CSV table of C-alpha atoms and ligand atoms in Angstrom, one decimal:
chain,number,residue,atom,x,y,z
A,24,MET,CA,-13.7,16.0,16.9
A,25,ILE,CA,-14.6,14.8,13.3
A,26,SER,CA,-15.3,11.0,12.7
A,27,LEU,CA,-14.9,9.1,9.6
A,28,ARG,CA,-18.3,9.0,9.0
A,29,LYS,CA,-19.0,12.5,9.4
A,30,PHE,CA,-16.0,13.3,7.4
A,31,ILE,CA,-17.2,11.5,4.6
A,32,PHE,CA,-20.6,12.7,4.8
A,33,HIS,CA,-19.3,16.2,4.8
A,34,HIS,CA,-16.8,16.4,3.0
A,35,HIS,CA,-16.5,13.7,0.4
A,36,ASN,CA,-17.1,15.2,-3.3
A,37,ASN,CA,-15.7,12.6,-5.9
A,38,PHE,CA,-18.5,11.8,-7.8
A,39,LEU,CA,-17.2,8.2,-9.1
A,40,ILE,CA,-18.5,6.5,-5.8
A,41,SER,CA,-21.5,7.7,-3.5
A,42,LYS,CA,-20.6,8.8,0.0
A,43,GLU,CA,-23.1,5.3,1.2
A,44,GLU,CA,-20.7,2.9,-0.8
A,45,ILE,CA,-17.4,4.6,0.6
A,46,TYR,CA,-18.6,4.4,3.9
A,47,SER,CA,-19.7,1.0,3.8
A,48,PHE,CA,-16.1,0.0,2.7
A,49,PHE,CA,-14.5,2.1,5.4
A,50,THR,CA,-17.4,0.1,8.1
A,51,ILE,CA,-16.0,-3.3,6.5
A,52,ILE,CA,-12.5,-2.4,6.6
A,53,GLU,CA,-12.8,-0.9,10.2
A,54,LEU,CA,-14.3,-4.6,11.4
A,55,VAL,CA,-10.9,-6.5,10.4
A,56,VAL,CA,-8.9,-3.8,11.5
A,57,LYS,CA,-10.2,-4.2,15.1
A,58,ILE,CA,-9.4,-7.8,15.0
A,59,ILE,CA,-6.2,-7.3,13.9
A,60,ARG,CA,-5.5,-4.3,16.2
A,61,TYR,CA,-6.3,-6.2,19.0
A,62,HIS,CA,-4.0,-9.2,18.1
A,63,VAL,CA,-1.2,-6.6,17.5
A,64,SER,CA,-1.7,-5.1,20.9
A,65,LEU,CA,-1.5,-8.4,22.8
A,66,GLY,CA,2.1,-8.7,21.5
A,67,ASN,CA,3.7,-12.2,22.0
A,68,THR,CA,0.8,-13.3,24.2
A,69,SER,CA,-1.1,-13.8,21.2
A,70,ASN,CA,-0.4,-17.2,19.2
A,71,PHE,CA,-1.4,-15.3,16.1
A,72,PHE,CA,2.5,-14.4,15.5
A,73,GLN,CA,3.5,-18.0,15.0
A,74,LYS,CA,4.9,-19.2,11.7
A,75,LYS,CA,2.8,-21.6,9.7
A,76,ASN,CA,4.0,-24.2,7.4
A,77,THR,CA,2.2,-22.6,4.7
A,78,LYS,CA,3.7,-20.2,2.2
A,79,ASN,CA,1.9,-17.7,0.1
A,80,ILE,CA,1.9,-17.0,-3.8
A,81,HIS,CA,5.5,-15.2,-3.4
A,82,GLY,CA,6.9,-18.4,-1.5
A,83,GLU,CA,7.0,-16.6,1.6
A,84,ASN,CA,6.0,-18.3,4.9
A,85,GLN,CA,2.6,-17.1,6.5
A,86,ILE,CA,1.9,-16.5,10.0
A,87,THR,CA,-1.2,-17.2,11.6
A,88,LEU,CA,-2.0,-13.2,11.4
A,89,ASP,CA,-1.7,-13.3,7.9
A,90,ILE,CA,-4.3,-16.2,7.3
A,91,ILE,CA,-6.8,-14.9,9.9
A,92,ALA,CA,-6.8,-11.2,8.7
A,93,ASN,CA,-7.4,-12.8,5.0
A,94,ASN,CA,-10.1,-14.9,5.9
A,95,ASN,CA,-11.8,-12.0,7.8
A,96,PHE,CA,-11.9,-9.8,4.9
A,97,LYS,CA,-12.8,-12.5,2.6
A,98,ASP,CA,-16.2,-13.3,4.6
A,99,ILE,CA,-17.2,-9.8,5.3
A,100,LEU,CA,-16.6,-8.8,1.7
A,101,LYS,CA,-18.7,-11.9,0.7
A,102,THR,CA,-21.3,-9.7,2.5
A,103,CYS,CA,-21.1,-6.6,0.8
A,104,SER,CA,-23.1,-6.5,-2.6
A,105,ASN,CA,-20.7,-3.9,-4.4
A,106,ILE,CA,-17.8,-6.0,-4.3
A,107,ALA,CA,-17.7,-7.9,-7.5
A,108,GLY,CA,-14.3,-9.7,-6.3
A,109,ILE,CA,-11.2,-9.2,-4.7
A,110,VAL,CA,-7.6,-10.0,-5.0
A,111,SER,CA,-5.2,-10.6,-2.1
A,112,GLU,CA,-1.7,-11.2,-1.1
A,113,GLU,CA,-2.7,-14.3,0.5
A,114,GLU,CA,-4.4,-16.1,-2.3
A,115,LYS,CA,-3.5,-17.5,-5.4
A,116,LYS,CA,-6.4,-16.9,-7.5
A,117,ILE,CA,-9.0,-14.2,-7.9
A,118,ILE,CA,-12.0,-14.5,-5.7
A,119,THR,CA,-15.5,-14.0,-6.8
A,120,PHE,CA,-18.7,-14.6,-5.1
A,121,GLN,CA,-21.5,-15.9,-7.0
A,122,GLU,CA,-24.1,-13.0,-7.7
A,123,GLN,CA,-21.8,-10.4,-6.9
A,124,GLU,CA,-19.6,-11.1,-9.9
A,125,LYS,CA,-22.3,-10.0,-11.9
A,126,TYR,CA,-23.6,-7.2,-10.3
A,127,GLY,CA,-21.1,-5.7,-8.1
A,128,LYS,CA,-19.3,-2.5,-9.2
A,129,TYR,CA,-16.0,-2.7,-7.4
A,130,ILE,CA,-12.9,-4.7,-7.2
A,131,PHE,CA,-11.0,-5.0,-4.4
A,132,PHE,CA,-7.0,-5.6,-3.5
A,133,ILE,CA,-6.0,-6.1,-0.1
A,134,ASP,CA,-2.4,-6.8,1.6
A,135,PRO,CA,-4.2,-8.1,4.8
A,136,VAL,CA,-0.8,-7.8,6.9
A,137,ASP,CA,1.9,-6.2,5.1
A,138,GLY,CA,5.5,-6.6,6.8
A,139,SER,CA,4.0,-9.4,8.8
A,140,SER,CA,7.8,-10.8,9.8
A,141,ASN,CA,7.6,-7.8,11.8
A,142,ALA,CA,4.9,-8.8,14.0
A,143,ASP,CA,6.3,-11.0,16.5
A,144,ILE,CA,8.9,-8.4,17.4
A,145,ASN,CA,6.4,-5.5,18.4
A,146,ILE,CA,7.5,-3.4,14.9
A,147,PRO,CA,4.9,-1.8,13.2
A,148,ILE,CA,2.9,-3.5,10.6
A,149,GLY,CA,0.4,-2.1,8.2
A,150,THR,CA,-2.5,-3.2,6.0
A,151,ILE,CA,-2.9,-2.1,2.3
A,152,PHE,CA,-6.3,-1.5,0.3
A,153,SER,CA,-7.0,-0.5,-3.1
A,154,ILE,CA,-10.5,-0.3,-5.1
A,155,TYR,CA,-11.4,0.2,-8.8
A,156,PRO,CA,-14.6,0.2,-10.4
A,157,ARG,CA,-15.6,-2.9,-12.9
A,158,VAL,CA,-14.9,-2.5,-16.4
A,159,SER,CA,-17.0,-5.3,-17.9
A,160,PRO,CA,-20.7,-4.3,-18.1
A,161,ILE,CA,-22.9,-5.0,-15.1
A,162,GLY,CA,-24.9,-8.2,-15.6
A,163,ILE,CA,-22.0,-10.5,-16.7
A,164,SER,CA,-19.6,-12.3,-14.9
A,165,ILE,CA,-16.1,-10.6,-14.4
A,166,SER,CA,-13.2,-11.3,-16.0
A,167,GLU,CA,-9.5,-11.0,-15.5
A,168,GLN,CA,-9.8,-8.0,-17.5
A,169,ASP,CA,-11.6,-6.3,-14.4
A,170,PHE,CA,-8.5,-6.7,-12.3
A,171,LEU,CA,-5.7,-6.2,-14.6
A,172,GLN,CA,-6.6,-2.3,-14.8
A,173,PRO,CA,-3.6,0.5,-14.5
A,174,GLY,CA,-3.2,2.0,-11.0
A,175,ASN,CA,-4.4,5.3,-12.6
A,176,GLN,CA,-8.0,3.9,-12.4
A,177,GLN,CA,-8.3,3.5,-9.1
A,178,ILE,CA,-11.1,5.3,-7.3
A,179,MET,CA,-9.7,4.8,-3.6
A,180,SER,CA,-6.7,3.5,-1.8
A,181,GLY,CA,-5.3,3.4,1.7
A,182,TYR,CA,-3.5,1.8,4.3
A,183,ILE,CA,-3.8,1.1,8.2
A,184,LEU,CA,-0.6,1.7,10.4
A,185,TYR,CA,-0.6,-0.8,13.6
A,186,GLY,CA,1.6,1.6,15.6
A,187,PRO,CA,1.8,2.8,19.1
A,188,ALA,CA,-1.7,4.4,17.7
A,189,THR,CA,-3.7,2.7,14.9
A,190,ILE,CA,-4.1,5.2,11.8
A,191,LEU,CA,-5.7,5.2,8.6
A,192,VAL,CA,-4.5,7.0,5.7
A,193,PHE,CA,-6.7,7.5,2.6
A,194,THR,CA,-7.6,9.2,-0.6
A,195,ILE,CA,-10.5,9.2,-2.7
A,196,LYS,CA,-9.1,11.5,-5.2
A,197,SER,CA,-9.4,14.4,-3.1
A,198,GLY,CA,-6.2,14.8,-1.0
A,199,VAL,CA,-4.7,12.3,1.7
A,200,HIS,CA,-6.6,12.5,4.7
A,201,ILE,CA,-5.0,10.7,8.3
A,202,PHE,CA,-7.6,9.7,11.1
A,203,THR,CA,-6.6,7.9,14.4
A,204,TYR,CA,-8.4,5.0,15.9
A,205,HIS,CA,-9.9,6.2,19.4
A,206,PRO,CA,-10.4,3.2,21.5
A,207,SER,CA,-13.1,4.5,23.6
A,208,TYR,CA,-15.0,5.8,20.9
A,209,GLU,CA,-14.1,2.6,19.2
A,210,THR,CA,-13.8,4.7,15.7
A,211,PHE,CA,-11.7,6.5,13.5
A,212,ILE,CA,-11.2,10.3,14.3
A,213,LEU,CA,-9.8,13.0,12.0
A,214,SER,CA,-6.3,13.8,12.7
A,215,GLN,CA,-4.8,15.9,9.5
A,216,LYS,CA,-6.7,16.7,6.1
A,217,ASN,CA,-5.0,17.1,3.1
A,218,VAL,CA,-1.8,16.0,3.8
A,219,LYS,CA,1.1,17.1,1.7
A,220,PHE,CA,4.8,15.8,1.7
A,221,PRO,CA,7.1,18.6,2.5
A,222,ASP,CA,8.8,20.2,-0.1
A,223,THR,CA,12.2,18.9,0.5
A,224,GLY,CA,13.0,15.6,2.3
A,225,ASN,CA,16.4,14.2,3.9
A,226,ILE,CA,15.6,10.5,4.4
A,227,TYR,CA,16.4,7.6,2.5
A,228,SER,CA,14.7,4.3,3.3
A,229,ILE,CA,16.1,1.0,1.6
A,230,ASN,CA,17.1,-2.4,2.5
A,231,GLU,CA,20.9,-1.5,2.1
A,232,GLY,CA,21.9,-4.9,3.1
A,233,ASN,CA,21.5,-5.9,-0.7
A,234,TYR,CA,23.6,-3.1,-1.8
A,235,ASN,CA,25.9,-5.3,-4.1
A,236,SER,CA,23.1,-6.7,-6.2
A,237,PHE,CA,21.3,-3.2,-6.6
A,238,PRO,CA,21.6,-1.8,-10.1
A,239,LYS,CA,24.5,0.6,-10.8
A,240,GLY,CA,22.0,3.9,-10.6
A,241,ILE,CA,21.0,3.1,-7.3
A,242,LYS,CA,24.5,2.5,-6.2
A,243,LYS,CA,25.2,5.8,-7.2
A,244,TYR,CA,22.1,7.7,-6.0
A,245,LEU,CA,23.1,6.1,-2.5
A,246,GLN,CA,26.9,7.3,-2.9
A,247,TYR,CA,25.3,10.7,-3.9
A,248,CYS,CA,23.4,10.8,-0.6
A,249,LYS,CA,26.5,9.9,1.6
A,250,ASN,CA,28.3,12.6,-0.4
A,251,GLN,CA,25.9,15.0,1.0
A,252,TYR,CA,27.1,14.6,4.5
A,253,ASP,CA,28.9,18.2,4.8
A,254,GLN,CA,26.4,20.5,3.3
A,255,ASN,CA,23.0,18.6,3.6
A,256,PRO,CA,23.4,15.2,5.2
A,257,ILE,CA,20.9,12.8,4.4
A,258,SER,CA,19.7,10.1,7.3
A,259,SER,CA,19.0,6.4,6.4
A,260,ARG,CA,16.0,4.8,8.3
A,261,TYR,CA,14.5,1.5,7.5
A,262,VAL,CA,11.9,-0.4,9.4
A,263,GLY,CA,11.2,-3.2,6.9
A,264,SER,CA,7.2,-2.5,6.6
A,265,LEU,CA,6.3,-0.5,3.6
A,266,VAL,CA,3.6,1.2,5.5
A,267,ALA,CA,5.8,2.4,8.3
A,268,ASP,CA,8.5,3.5,6.2
A,269,PHE,CA,6.0,5.1,3.6
A,270,HIS,CA,4.2,6.9,6.6
A,271,ARG,CA,7.6,8.2,7.7
A,272,SER,CA,8.5,10.0,4.2
A,273,LEU,CA,4.9,11.2,3.8
A,274,LEU,CA,5.1,13.2,7.1
A,275,LYS,CA,8.8,14.1,7.2
A,276,GLY,CA,10.0,14.0,3.8
A,277,GLY,CA,12.1,11.5,2.4
A,278,ILE,CA,11.9,8.3,-0.1
A,279,TYR,CA,11.3,4.9,-0.1
A,280,LEU,CA,13.3,2.5,-2.7
A,281,TYR,CA,13.0,-1.2,-3.7
A,282,PRO,CA,14.8,-1.6,-6.6
A,283,ASN,CA,15.3,-5.1,-8.4
A,284,THR,CA,17.9,-7.1,-6.8
A,285,GLN,CA,19.6,-10.7,-7.7
A,286,SER,CA,16.9,-12.1,-5.6
A,287,TYR,CA,14.0,-9.9,-6.8
A,288,MET,CA,14.8,-9.6,-10.3
A,289,TYR,CA,11.7,-7.6,-11.1
A,290,GLY,CA,11.6,-6.0,-7.6
A,291,LYS,CA,10.0,-7.6,-4.6
A,292,LEU,CA,7.0,-5.2,-4.1
A,293,ARG,CA,3.6,-6.2,-5.6
A,294,LEU,CA,2.1,-3.7,-8.1
A,295,MET,CA,-1.4,-4.0,-7.5
A,296,TYR,CA,-1.7,-4.0,-3.7
A,297,GLU,CA,1.5,-2.3,-2.6
A,298,CYS,CA,2.8,-0.4,-5.4
A,299,ASN,CA,-0.2,1.2,-7.0
A,300,PRO,CA,-2.2,2.0,-3.4
A,301,ILE,CA,1.0,3.6,-2.0
A,302,ALA,CA,1.5,5.3,-5.5
A,303,TYR,CA,-1.9,6.7,-5.4
A,304,LEU,CA,-1.6,8.2,-1.9
A,305,ALA,CA,2.0,9.5,-2.8
A,306,GLU,CA,0.5,11.3,-6.1
A,307,GLU,CA,-2.5,12.7,-4.0
A,308,ALA,CA,-0.1,14.4,-1.4
A,309,SER,CA,2.0,15.9,-4.3
A,310,GLY,CA,4.9,13.2,-4.0
A,311,LYS,CA,6.0,11.0,-6.6
A,312,ALA,CA,6.2,6.9,-7.5
A,313,THR,CA,8.2,5.4,-10.3
A,314,ASN,CA,9.7,2.0,-10.9
A,315,GLY,CA,12.6,4.0,-12.3
A,316,ASP,CA,11.4,4.3,-15.8
A,317,ILE,CA,7.7,5.2,-16.1
A,318,ARG,CA,4.9,6.6,-13.2
A,319,ILE,CA,3.7,3.2,-11.0
A,320,LEU,CA,0.2,4.5,-11.9
A,321,ASP,CA,0.6,3.9,-15.5
A,322,ILE,CA,2.4,0.2,-15.8
A,323,ILE,CA,-0.3,-1.8,-17.5
A,324,PRO,CA,-0.3,-5.0,-15.3
A,325,LYS,CA,-0.4,-8.2,-16.9
A,326,PHE,CA,-1.0,-10.6,-14.1
A,327,ILE,CA,-2.5,-10.0,-10.7
A,328,HIS,CA,0.7,-10.4,-8.6
A,329,GLN,CA,3.1,-9.2,-10.6
A,330,CYS,CA,6.1,-7.1,-8.9
A,331,SER,CA,7.6,-4.1,-10.0
A,332,PRO,CA,11.2,-1.9,-8.7
A,333,PHE,CA,9.7,0.9,-6.7
A,334,PHE,CA,10.6,4.3,-5.7
A,335,SER,CA,8.2,6.8,-4.0
A,336,GLY,CA,8.2,9.8,-1.6
A,337,THR,CA,9.3,13.6,-1.6
A,338,ALA,CA,8.9,14.5,-5.5
A,339,SER,CA,12.0,16.1,-5.6
A,340,MET,CA,14.1,13.3,-4.3
A,341,VAL,CA,12.0,10.6,-6.4
A,342,GLU,CA,13.1,12.9,-9.5
A,343,MET,CA,16.5,12.6,-8.3
A,344,VAL,CA,16.7,8.5,-8.4
A,345,LYS,CA,15.1,8.4,-11.7
A,346,LYS,CA,17.9,10.7,-12.7
A,347,PHE,CA,20.5,8.4,-11.6
A,348,ILE,CA,19.1,5.4,-12.9
A,349,LEU,CA,18.3,6.8,-16.2
A,350,ASP,CA,21.8,8.3,-16.2
A,351,SER,CA,23.8,5.0,-15.5
A,352,GLN,CA,21.7,3.4,-18.2
A,353,SER,CA,22.9,5.5,-21.0
A,354,ASP,CA,26.1,5.1,-19.5
A,355,SER,CA,25.9,1.7,-20.2
A,356,ILE,CA,24.7,2.0,-23.8
A,357,LYS,CA,27.4,4.6,-24.7
A,358,ASN,CA,30.2,2.0,-23.2
B,25,AHM,P1,4.6,-8.7,3.0
B,25,AHM,O1,3.9,-7.9,2.6
B,25,AHM,O2,5.1,-10.1,2.7
B,25,AHM,O3,5.2,-8.5,4.5
B,25,AHM,O4,6.5,-8.1,2.5
B,25,AHM,C1,6.3,-6.8,2.1
B,25,AHM,C2,7.4,-6.2,2.9
B,25,AHM,C3,7.5,-4.5,2.7
B,25,AHM,O5,6.4,-4.3,3.8
B,25,AHM,C4,8.8,-4.4,3.1
B,25,AHM,O6,9.3,-2.9,2.8
B,25,AHM,C5,9.7,-5.3,2.3
B,25,AHM,O7,8.8,-6.6,2.3
B,25,AHM,C6,10.8,-5.8,3.3
B,25,AHM,O8,11.2,-6.5,2.6
B,25,AHM,P2,12.8,-7.0,3.2
B,25,AHM,O9,12.8,-7.7,4.1
B,25,AHM,O10,13.4,-7.6,1.7
B,25,AHM,O11,13.9,-5.4,3.2
B,26,MG,MG1,3.0,-6.7,1.6
């Protein structure tokens, strides 16, 4: 049995960040995860799933758990001298902490509770995180530029999936590893090392209720999937929690799609704390992630809560979607 601590100290060899620093981040993450996990396990007997009258920056109703998880992350990250600043889905502005903004070496992005609208019906939800090195010199206060880095600068990203088991999936630039929370030991235990997407996939995951407002290329791709029925059937599966839908694709082979729609002109998912961390994991597991045009990790962000169309999963499936998008764009130029 290999604990998270043992794994990091024995296997980690990414020199951009020390083993001690990685372990301190995981200690923080684990503490908040225990709180979220506890409330998830109480189901509807916990009053943390109630809708609040407050909305986040994206205009979505928050539940108590969104706010509690966010506050816990903030409180505990404040005590971590390495963190210069954080961005959270639940906070309009960048958060910095006095001395740390001058001397902290890292920038932290967090989606405290992803898929929270699923929480009150006992459907898996997640937490997504991502860490960058600061770009401004140590000793001066960090600025927006430290946060507006493309995803290819991430040094660590991951998610926690609160399902029947609570699992942690992460990368530190040396493969993707899966750990499972063991309640008796009160820590994460290694369950799969160096996970890769299967070479082929036959599951697509999209909110097809939005079909009428999808771009032409996506409609054609979905039609193509359905037309495979006789030779190579492709199944449709959609939980509505990014972490759960991506995790299924990672283990079974498949693709997650959230294109731009009429309601979400630039896509619904948020580049900095949803798309980038998942894209980094996808690529480290030999998968792909694109906005339909370029690699997600190469997008230069303009603002911290920016959204993006998102297609990620098995490499060949992502390439196929991209082809449908590009073909339909060149068709419309010709016509
Ligand atoms: P959230 O972080 O506010 O919960 O929103 C993100 C979620 C993703 O987890 C999920 O894939 C997507 O929104 C579902 O959107 P929709 O309900 O439009 O299908
Ligand atoms: Mg989210």
